[in-house]
């Protein structure tokens, strides 16, 4: 559907065109008219399908430029997502001259206070820092007309419920409240009942929660073999831009250092880094200075980096929703992607819980052999050499070039360059990755036994934190060649667009999920 059919004004339509959007995505088509009409909306759609503009465009439409108060408040779980959302709104609101500001933890509060003096009409922020500003009275939200809780389920996972309640209590009761996420566990719907007025629940019917644009694989193997296996898979798959998710900050540190030692362009992103460092790493990734970002779930929500081709779950996430958001960093805005999840034999129930939630089977991937990896590395190096030829300035080194070409054949020279670029020896650099405590066995799980098939359709179980349920199992003879894909991937051509969003902070070893009293363990959760 065209944006012009949704009731938006010319200013905003012009900005949409400048932004390069042609048609509204399904979530935009369904929610924009409702939001414009002032309704409270719970919006659920797959990752990367344009939820930011779905709430952003009606907000921009409603902004009264003559009113100097904060009229819309958007609460985001992570700093990166808050920054990204503010950037998107700034771009879309530029023609209308809407002032958008962002506040988040880990950054100089005095600078933020200075920026807030411009009297923004839209404020985006992470819960902790927002509350800090509200308590200092540097942010006043008593005139807010629209409140957005973005990735609300993640904010609950991170233990932000109290902060959010405190923020909501300072907004006017007659406000409009919007809640958006790709995943909506039941607890979120309860939040809807508590803080929203007669909300309209818009769920974009996608057969599966994850996009068909992502080919999803898993590799079952022992913990101590995962690193070597992953680097071999890198050499074979040659990811253009990849995100590797690790369960803990230590894991992320060790993985990124190990990858660097083996010659990959990698850097780590987690909540113990300074905000300056976090921003730098993300900028390096976006500019392709590094092509492997190793991250905790801080990068899983909403981050919209163009051209992420691969997501590797070095550790399978403990809660299935995290999986959906992690792999949603690829396959965005209509692009294709690949995900590979490493799973230890005793974690197979977690894999099945993910499959229950996504209603999709992952394809077993056979680990690449050392030989395959070496061939892959040399092929990649050949591509690098071609690029070097394009960018090397010969005149400065002419005399050495003449001397070498006089002495050696083209074949000898090419082989030497190729071998140097491929740097095959680095593949053997020993890397020690500290063993993480294995995930606790899932309640109701069956410990990864193989073979056979049970009835499908298991779903989340309301209490006790377990995802039980029956799922079909694959036979153990099903593992096949590298990067081999299962046929059905391209079946759905449903329109989607996507890029990304956010997350931050401190770590908590284990937290009570505030929703409905069910206890879920999170090895590491970070927050602002
Ligand atoms: N109508 C549209 N046409 C083309 N591109 C769009 C459209 N709407 C949004 N986009 C682009 O699609 C990408 C994904 O959007 P966005 O980040 O809002 O997705 P999302 O649904 O919020 O994803 P996630 O659940 O991962 O947070 C962005 O790069 C955005 O600029």
XYZ file of C-alpha atoms and ligand atoms in Angstrom:
559
model
C 0.000 0.000 0.000
C 1.177 3.536 -0.751
C 2.004 5.789 2.200
C -0.269 8.432 0.663
C -3.273 6.211 1.426
C -2.554 6.175 5.153
C -3.623 9.698 6.072
C -0.171 11.281 6.413
C 0.465 14.927 5.508
C 2.561 16.118 2.586
C 5.577 17.104 4.782
C 5.853 13.616 6.112
C 5.168 12.003 2.738
C 8.017 14.044 1.243
C 10.345 12.881 4.003
C 9.326 9.274 3.362
C 10.145 9.671 -0.330
C 13.506 11.278 0.472
C 14.173 8.347 2.777
C 13.670 6.000 -0.162
C 10.596 4.191 1.106
C 8.144 3.431 -1.673
C 5.475 1.288 -0.088
C 4.393 0.822 3.496
C 5.256 -2.515 5.085
C 2.316 -4.552 6.467
C 2.903 -3.423 10.069
C 3.048 0.193 8.905
C -0.083 -0.192 6.811
C -2.077 -1.627 9.713
C -0.845 0.485 12.610
C -0.335 3.955 11.135
C -4.061 4.739 10.607
C -4.906 3.475 14.117
C -2.117 5.457 15.721
C -3.074 8.557 13.775
C -6.601 8.109 15.114
C -5.212 8.210 18.653
C -5.660 4.536 19.528
C -3.355 2.592 21.842
C -1.626 -0.071 19.760
C 0.352 -3.229 20.448
C 2.300 -3.914 17.251
C 3.956 -7.224 16.574
C 5.762 -8.070 13.356
C 8.907 -9.896 12.316
C 12.305 -8.327 12.848
C 13.409 -5.841 10.238
C 9.944 -5.004 8.958
C 9.883 -1.295 9.751
C 8.357 -1.041 13.216
C 10.310 2.127 13.985
C 8.649 4.072 11.178
C 5.334 2.410 12.076
C 5.245 4.311 15.350
C 7.571 7.135 14.257
C 5.563 8.481 11.334
C 2.276 9.075 13.219
C 4.249 10.612 16.085
C 5.927 13.039 13.701
C 2.552 13.777 12.130
C 1.083 14.740 15.503
C 3.917 16.992 16.643
C 2.815 20.574 17.228
C 5.835 22.716 16.384
C 4.492 25.617 18.424
C 4.480 23.508 21.558
C 7.852 23.518 23.342
C 7.115 20.508 25.531
C 8.161 16.909 25.034
C 5.164 15.531 23.172
C 6.392 12.014 22.462
C 8.586 9.808 24.616
C 10.150 6.614 23.265
C 11.670 4.214 25.766
C 14.281 1.796 24.364
C 16.081 -1.044 26.139
C 19.601 -0.278 24.884
C 21.721 2.731 24.126
C 22.468 1.673 20.578
C 18.800 1.241 19.830
C 17.904 4.568 21.413
C 20.521 6.308 19.270
C 19.374 4.516 16.147
C 15.693 5.298 16.732
C 16.481 8.960 17.356
C 18.515 9.080 14.140
C 15.669 7.563 12.136
C 13.143 10.019 13.595
C 15.484 12.943 12.977
C 15.773 11.989 9.337
C 12.044 11.490 8.886
C 11.239 14.701 10.798
C 13.844 16.917 9.146
C 11.500 18.525 6.601
C 8.981 19.270 9.303
C 11.828 20.613 11.513
C 11.011 18.434 14.478
C 13.595 18.486 17.269
C 14.490 14.954 18.418
C 16.911 14.331 21.293
C 18.248 11.161 22.869
C 19.424 10.377 26.408
C 21.165 7.169 27.467
C 23.440 5.863 30.188
C 27.225 5.907 30.041
C 27.342 9.315 28.357
C 28.023 12.750 29.832
C 24.818 13.866 31.521
C 25.812 17.569 31.421
C 26.059 17.450 27.651
C 22.631 15.816 27.538
C 21.209 18.505 29.824
C 22.674 21.122 27.487
C 21.066 19.446 24.454
C 17.727 19.229 26.226
C 17.686 23.015 26.464
C 16.691 23.092 22.796
C 13.240 21.892 23.979
C 12.877 18.756 21.883
C 9.382 17.694 20.937
C 10.452 14.033 20.806
C 12.711 12.371 23.347
C 14.168 8.879 22.991
C 15.935 7.276 25.940
C 16.953 4.234 27.930
C 14.935 3.757 31.138
C 17.627 4.383 33.770
C 18.955 7.597 32.305
C 15.482 8.848 31.486
C 14.475 8.401 35.098
C 17.620 10.159 36.219
C 16.733 13.184 34.058
C 13.131 13.112 35.247
C 14.265 13.111 38.887
C 16.692 15.969 38.212
C 13.824 17.773 36.518
C 15.928 18.197 33.384
C 13.230 16.250 31.542
C 9.542 17.008 32.008
C 7.130 14.487 30.648
C 3.841 15.792 32.012
C 2.782 16.955 28.544
C 3.635 13.750 26.728
C 0.859 12.759 24.350
C 2.391 9.558 23.015
C 4.501 7.074 24.929
C 6.237 4.239 23.072
C 7.634 1.174 24.810
C 9.894 -0.261 22.155
C 11.056 -3.873 22.519
C 8.992 -3.945 25.686
C 9.620 -7.633 26.370
C 13.349 -7.003 26.421
C 12.932 -4.161 28.879
C 11.160 -6.590 31.174
C 13.890 -9.204 30.688
C 16.444 -6.626 31.683
C 14.574 -5.842 34.872
C 13.367 -2.405 33.842
C 9.777 -2.884 34.945
C 10.089 -0.659 38.035
C 11.820 2.097 36.080
C 9.187 1.912 33.384
C 6.356 2.060 35.886
C 8.018 5.090 37.486
C 8.322 6.789 34.091
C 4.742 5.985 33.114
C 3.452 7.350 36.416
C 4.875 10.767 35.466
C 3.072 10.898 32.122
C -0.514 12.123 31.771
C -3.188 9.443 32.213
C -4.876 10.409 28.941
C -1.724 9.730 26.872
C -1.589 7.381 23.901
C 0.563 4.307 24.585
C 2.201 2.195 21.894
C 4.071 -1.049 22.411
C 6.162 -2.662 19.680
C 8.257 -5.815 19.393
C 8.778 -8.861 17.213
C 8.168 -11.132 20.191
C 5.298 -10.713 22.657
C 5.464 -13.179 25.510
C 2.249 -13.274 27.555
C 3.684 -10.990 30.233
C 3.809 -8.169 27.727
C 0.137 -8.476 27.051
C -0.420 -8.090 30.773
C 1.602 -4.870 30.639
C -0.725 -3.826 27.856
C -3.720 -4.367 30.087
C -2.130 -2.471 32.941
C -0.822 0.600 31.157
C -2.885 0.890 28.005
C -6.433 1.905 27.249
C -8.344 -0.591 25.182
C -5.306 -1.390 23.014
C -5.659 -2.721 19.503
C -3.372 -5.704 19.039
C -1.969 -5.807 15.536
C -0.055 -8.917 14.737
C 1.255 -9.305 11.254
C 0.496 -12.839 10.371
C 3.695 -14.407 9.310
C 3.567 -18.140 9.301
C 6.803 -18.163 11.207
C 8.301 -15.718 13.630
C 11.597 -15.686 11.788
C 11.918 -14.621 8.207
C 12.285 -17.115 5.390
C 14.999 -14.855 4.116
C 17.363 -16.374 6.680
C 18.641 -19.924 6.154
C 18.950 -21.309 9.657
C 21.502 -24.006 10.485
C 22.746 -25.629 13.634
C 25.924 -27.519 14.466
C 25.810 -29.978 17.332
C 29.178 -30.323 18.993
C 31.177 -30.341 22.168
C 31.845 -27.008 23.828
C 35.635 -27.254 23.448
C 35.401 -27.785 19.689
C 33.184 -24.834 18.929
C 35.837 -22.204 18.301
C 37.866 -24.191 15.780
C 34.693 -25.284 14.061
C 33.371 -21.763 13.860
C 36.541 -20.374 12.284
C 36.516 -23.145 9.692
C 32.928 -22.320 8.871
C 33.947 -18.660 8.497
C 36.598 -19.676 5.988
C 34.090 -21.660 3.966
C 31.150 -19.255 4.203
C 33.257 -16.079 3.893
C 30.709 -13.828 5.602
C 30.656 -10.283 4.337
C 29.434 -8.896 7.681
C 28.797 -11.237 10.582
C 27.620 -10.959 14.158
C 28.789 -13.651 16.584
C 26.727 -13.843 19.768
C 28.335 -15.057 22.985
C 26.596 -15.664 26.281
C 28.835 -13.632 28.566
C 31.109 -10.624 28.412
C 34.146 -12.813 29.103
C 33.118 -15.031 26.233
C 32.836 -12.066 23.920
C 36.262 -10.768 24.980
C 37.912 -14.148 24.465
C 36.213 -14.786 21.159
C 37.087 -11.421 19.695
C 40.723 -11.727 20.809
C 40.894 -15.297 19.520
C 39.479 -14.275 16.156
C 41.944 -11.436 15.852
C 44.781 -13.816 16.679
C 43.649 -16.016 13.810
C 43.685 -13.107 11.414
C 40.007 -12.101 11.262
C 38.885 -8.489 11.470
C 36.832 -8.771 14.641
C 35.942 -6.666 17.680
C 33.795 -7.198 20.755
C 30.741 -5.272 21.937
C 29.366 -5.657 25.451
C 28.156 -3.674 28.392
C 31.478 -3.410 30.248
C 32.977 -1.288 27.493
C 32.789 2.483 27.804
C 30.060 4.058 25.739
C 32.760 5.674 23.614
C 34.237 2.266 22.859
C 30.822 0.781 22.124
C 30.088 3.535 19.645
C 33.499 3.132 18.040
C 33.124 -0.621 17.583
C 29.682 -0.219 16.066
C 30.950 2.492 13.719
C 33.849 0.229 12.645
C 31.382 -2.524 11.906
C 29.064 -0.256 9.940
C 31.972 1.029 7.849
C 33.220 -2.572 7.318
C 36.552 -1.756 8.983
C 35.841 -4.914 10.936
C 33.563 -7.520 9.441
C 32.926 -9.654 12.511
C 31.175 -8.118 15.483
C 31.272 -10.347 18.553
C 28.550 -9.338 20.987
C 26.412 -10.211 23.935
C 22.684 -9.738 23.471
C 23.357 -6.020 23.750
C 23.423 -6.077 19.951
C 20.481 -8.386 19.430
C 17.583 -6.006 19.708
C 16.719 -3.772 16.877
C 20.220 -3.051 15.600
C 19.805 -2.144 11.983
C 23.141 -2.577 10.233
C 22.892 -2.912 6.503
C 24.256 -6.025 4.829
C 24.748 -8.269 7.853
C 25.025 -11.520 5.930
C 25.580 -14.017 8.765
C 24.669 -14.470 12.410
C 26.566 -17.077 14.448
C 25.233 -18.116 17.835
C 28.453 -19.342 19.410
C 26.283 -20.022 22.445
C 22.654 -20.895 22.010
C 20.554 -18.308 23.855
C 18.763 -19.404 26.961
C 15.432 -17.877 26.055
C 13.982 -18.614 22.639
C 12.875 -15.011 22.054
C 16.521 -13.911 22.111
C 17.172 -16.262 19.225
C 14.484 -14.558 17.150
C 16.012 -11.136 17.754
C 19.598 -12.283 17.245
C 19.010 -13.847 13.865
C 16.791 -10.903 12.981
C 19.983 -8.869 12.572
C 20.312 -10.492 9.158
C 17.658 -10.993 6.483
C 16.539 -7.378 6.902
C 14.908 -5.030 4.434
C 14.378 -7.835 1.945
C 18.008 -9.047 1.968
C 18.972 -12.700 2.466
C 20.920 -14.046 5.418
C 22.378 -17.144 7.032
C 22.457 -18.142 10.692
C 24.439 -20.897 12.378
C 23.791 -21.949 15.975
C 26.326 -24.041 17.880
C 24.741 -26.339 20.352
C 26.255 -28.743 22.852
C 24.603 -32.178 23.087
C 23.116 -31.383 26.503
C 21.588 -28.175 25.109
C 19.492 -29.818 22.418
C 16.308 -29.071 24.340
C 17.072 -25.367 24.001
C 17.338 -25.784 20.260
C 13.997 -27.508 20.221
C 12.469 -24.758 22.333
C 13.639 -22.275 19.712
C 12.124 -24.394 16.967
C 8.866 -24.560 18.908
C 8.718 -20.811 19.124
C 9.711 -20.104 15.522
C 7.752 -23.064 14.171
C 10.674 -23.722 11.924
C 13.300 -26.449 11.849
C 16.952 -25.600 11.695
C 19.034 -27.540 9.178
C 21.966 -29.534 10.534
C 25.256 -28.303 9.138
C 28.235 -30.563 8.946
C 31.352 -28.896 10.336
C 33.828 -27.936 7.629
C 37.004 -30.022 7.427
C 40.405 -28.408 7.791
C 40.934 -28.991 4.078
C 37.663 -27.242 3.170
C 38.655 -24.358 5.403
C 42.062 -24.001 3.750
C 40.480 -24.037 0.299
C 37.983 -21.456 1.498
C 40.736 -19.268 2.891
C 42.687 -19.410 -0.353
C 39.585 -18.583 -2.381
C 38.912 -15.625 -0.114
C 42.534 -14.562 -0.432
C 42.223 -14.658 -4.231
C 39.386 -12.139 -3.933
C 41.571 -9.988 -1.666
C 44.422 -10.106 -4.165
C 42.089 -8.893 -6.905
C 41.150 -5.936 -4.695
C 44.822 -5.255 -3.906
C 45.613 -5.137 -7.612
C 42.959 -2.442 -8.027
C 44.285 -0.343 -5.166
C 48.070 -0.775 -5.345
C 50.032 2.176 -6.716
C 52.892 0.669 -8.737
C 55.011 3.754 -9.484
C 56.446 4.026 -5.959
C 57.661 0.432 -5.956
C 58.499 0.136 -9.639
C 62.158 -0.807 -9.258
C 61.444 -3.669 -6.822
C 58.613 -4.853 -9.073
C 60.995 -4.906 -12.054
C 63.608 -6.821 -10.073
C 61.082 -9.432 -8.934
C 59.471 -9.923 -12.329
C 62.904 -10.340 -13.895
C 63.809 -13.013 -11.373
C 60.540 -14.965 -10.903
C 57.701 -16.222 -13.035
C 54.190 -14.729 -12.760
C 53.066 -18.033 -11.281
C 55.678 -17.955 -8.515
C 54.852 -14.354 -7.668
C 51.106 -14.969 -7.631
C 51.546 -18.034 -5.425
C 53.684 -16.099 -2.957
C 51.212 -13.213 -2.745
C 48.281 -15.563 -2.380
C 49.937 -17.545 0.352
C 50.929 -14.392 2.203
C 47.406 -12.928 2.005
C 45.786 -16.216 2.993
C 48.217 -16.488 5.927
C 47.290 -20.122 6.421
C 49.583 -20.490 9.408
C 47.348 -18.206 11.443
C 44.668 -20.869 11.250
C 46.801 -22.901 13.642
C 47.213 -20.179 16.267
C 46.184 -21.861 19.509
C 43.185 -20.151 21.115
C 41.867 -21.016 24.568
C 38.239 -20.258 25.220
C 37.243 -20.643 28.850
C 34.517 -23.164 29.375
C 31.208 -21.615 30.367
C 28.929 -23.277 32.814
C 26.568 -25.325 30.646
C 22.971 -24.243 30.532
C 20.812 -26.017 33.071
C 18.833 -28.859 31.635
C 15.449 -27.614 30.490
C 12.478 -28.596 32.555
C 10.399 -31.075 30.659
C 13.213 -31.584 28.187
C 14.625 -34.855 27.108
C 18.299 -34.149 27.036
C 18.952 -34.196 23.358
C 18.262 -37.796 22.600
C 17.989 -38.547 18.966
C 15.880 -40.101 16.338
C 12.188 -40.657 16.057
C 9.520 -38.086 15.842
C 6.989 -36.790 18.252
C 3.939 -34.722 17.722
C 4.625 -31.098 16.871
C 3.081 -27.965 18.185
C 4.606 -27.601 21.655
C 4.228 -24.065 22.928
C 5.246 -21.954 25.818
C 4.017 -23.201 29.077
C 2.488 -20.550 31.267
C 4.181 -21.206 34.597
C 7.533 -22.523 35.700
C 9.457 -20.806 32.950
C 9.655 -23.834 30.723
C 9.045 -24.168 27.074
C 7.955 -27.712 26.928
C 6.165 -29.414 24.384
C 6.469 -31.854 21.728
C 8.523 -31.343 18.749
C 9.605 -33.410 15.935
C 13.160 -34.550 15.994
C 15.558 -35.052 13.244
C 17.348 -38.278 12.668
C 21.031 -38.304 13.374
C 21.976 -39.251 9.866
C 20.742 -35.961 8.590
C 23.923 -33.922 8.756
C 25.233 -33.020 5.366
C 27.689 -30.909 3.504
C 28.726 -27.408 4.288
C 26.347 -24.616 3.721
C 23.809 -26.917 2.270
C 20.373 -25.417 2.406
C 17.009 -26.903 2.808
C 14.673 -26.335 -0.081
C 11.774 -24.418 1.384
C 13.753 -21.280 2.259
C 12.656 -19.100 -0.579
C 9.018 -20.062 -0.381
C 7.555 -17.011 1.251
C 8.014 -13.831 -0.671
C 6.122 -11.752 1.824
C 7.338 -8.162 1.685
C 9.644 -7.158 4.431
C 12.060 -4.422 4.975
C 14.470 -4.195 7.749
C 17.501 -2.988 9.388
C 18.005 -2.745 13.119
C 17.982 -1.418 16.717
C 19.587 -1.514 20.255
C 20.627 -2.529 23.945
C 23.040 -1.821 26.953
C 24.644 -1.982 30.314
C 25.187 -3.706 33.529
C 25.146 -7.365 34.037
C 22.940 -9.371 36.267
C 23.648 -12.977 36.771
C 20.152 -14.145 37.166
C 16.946 -12.296 37.389
C 13.383 -12.829 38.098
C 11.325 -12.226 35.105
C 8.784 -9.804 36.392
C 6.131 -11.245 34.187
C 3.726 -13.421 35.992
C 6.214 -14.715 38.506
C 7.829 -17.335 36.314
C 11.514 -17.608 36.940
C 13.940 -17.518 34.105
C 17.698 -17.579 34.434
C 19.798 -15.286 32.330
C 23.488 -15.895 32.426
C 24.139 -12.332 31.423
C 21.695 -9.566 30.933
C 22.910 -6.091 30.454
C 21.163 -2.847 31.032
C 21.591 0.876 31.075
N 8.351 1.178 4.078
C 9.649 0.900 4.017
N 10.263 0.703 2.840
C 11.590 0.403 2.778
N 12.407 0.304 3.850
C 11.849 0.499 5.053
C 10.460 0.806 5.206
N 10.199 0.961 6.525
C 11.367 0.753 7.167
N 12.361 0.495 6.286
C 13.776 0.182 6.594
O 13.798 -1.169 7.037
C 14.776 -1.324 8.039
C 14.163 -2.021 9.261
O 13.321 -1.182 9.963
P 13.245 -1.231 11.526
O 14.611 -1.130 12.120
O 12.244 -0.244 11.945
O 12.718 -2.738 11.728
P 12.040 -3.410 12.975
O 10.805 -4.060 12.513
O 11.896 -2.419 14.075
O 13.109 -4.523 13.329
P 13.504 -5.191 14.766
O 12.349 -6.043 15.213
O 14.711 -5.970 14.464
O 13.762 -4.072 15.697
C 15.334 0.041 8.334
O 16.572 0.173 7.668
C 14.329 0.980 7.761
O 14.936 2.188 7.353
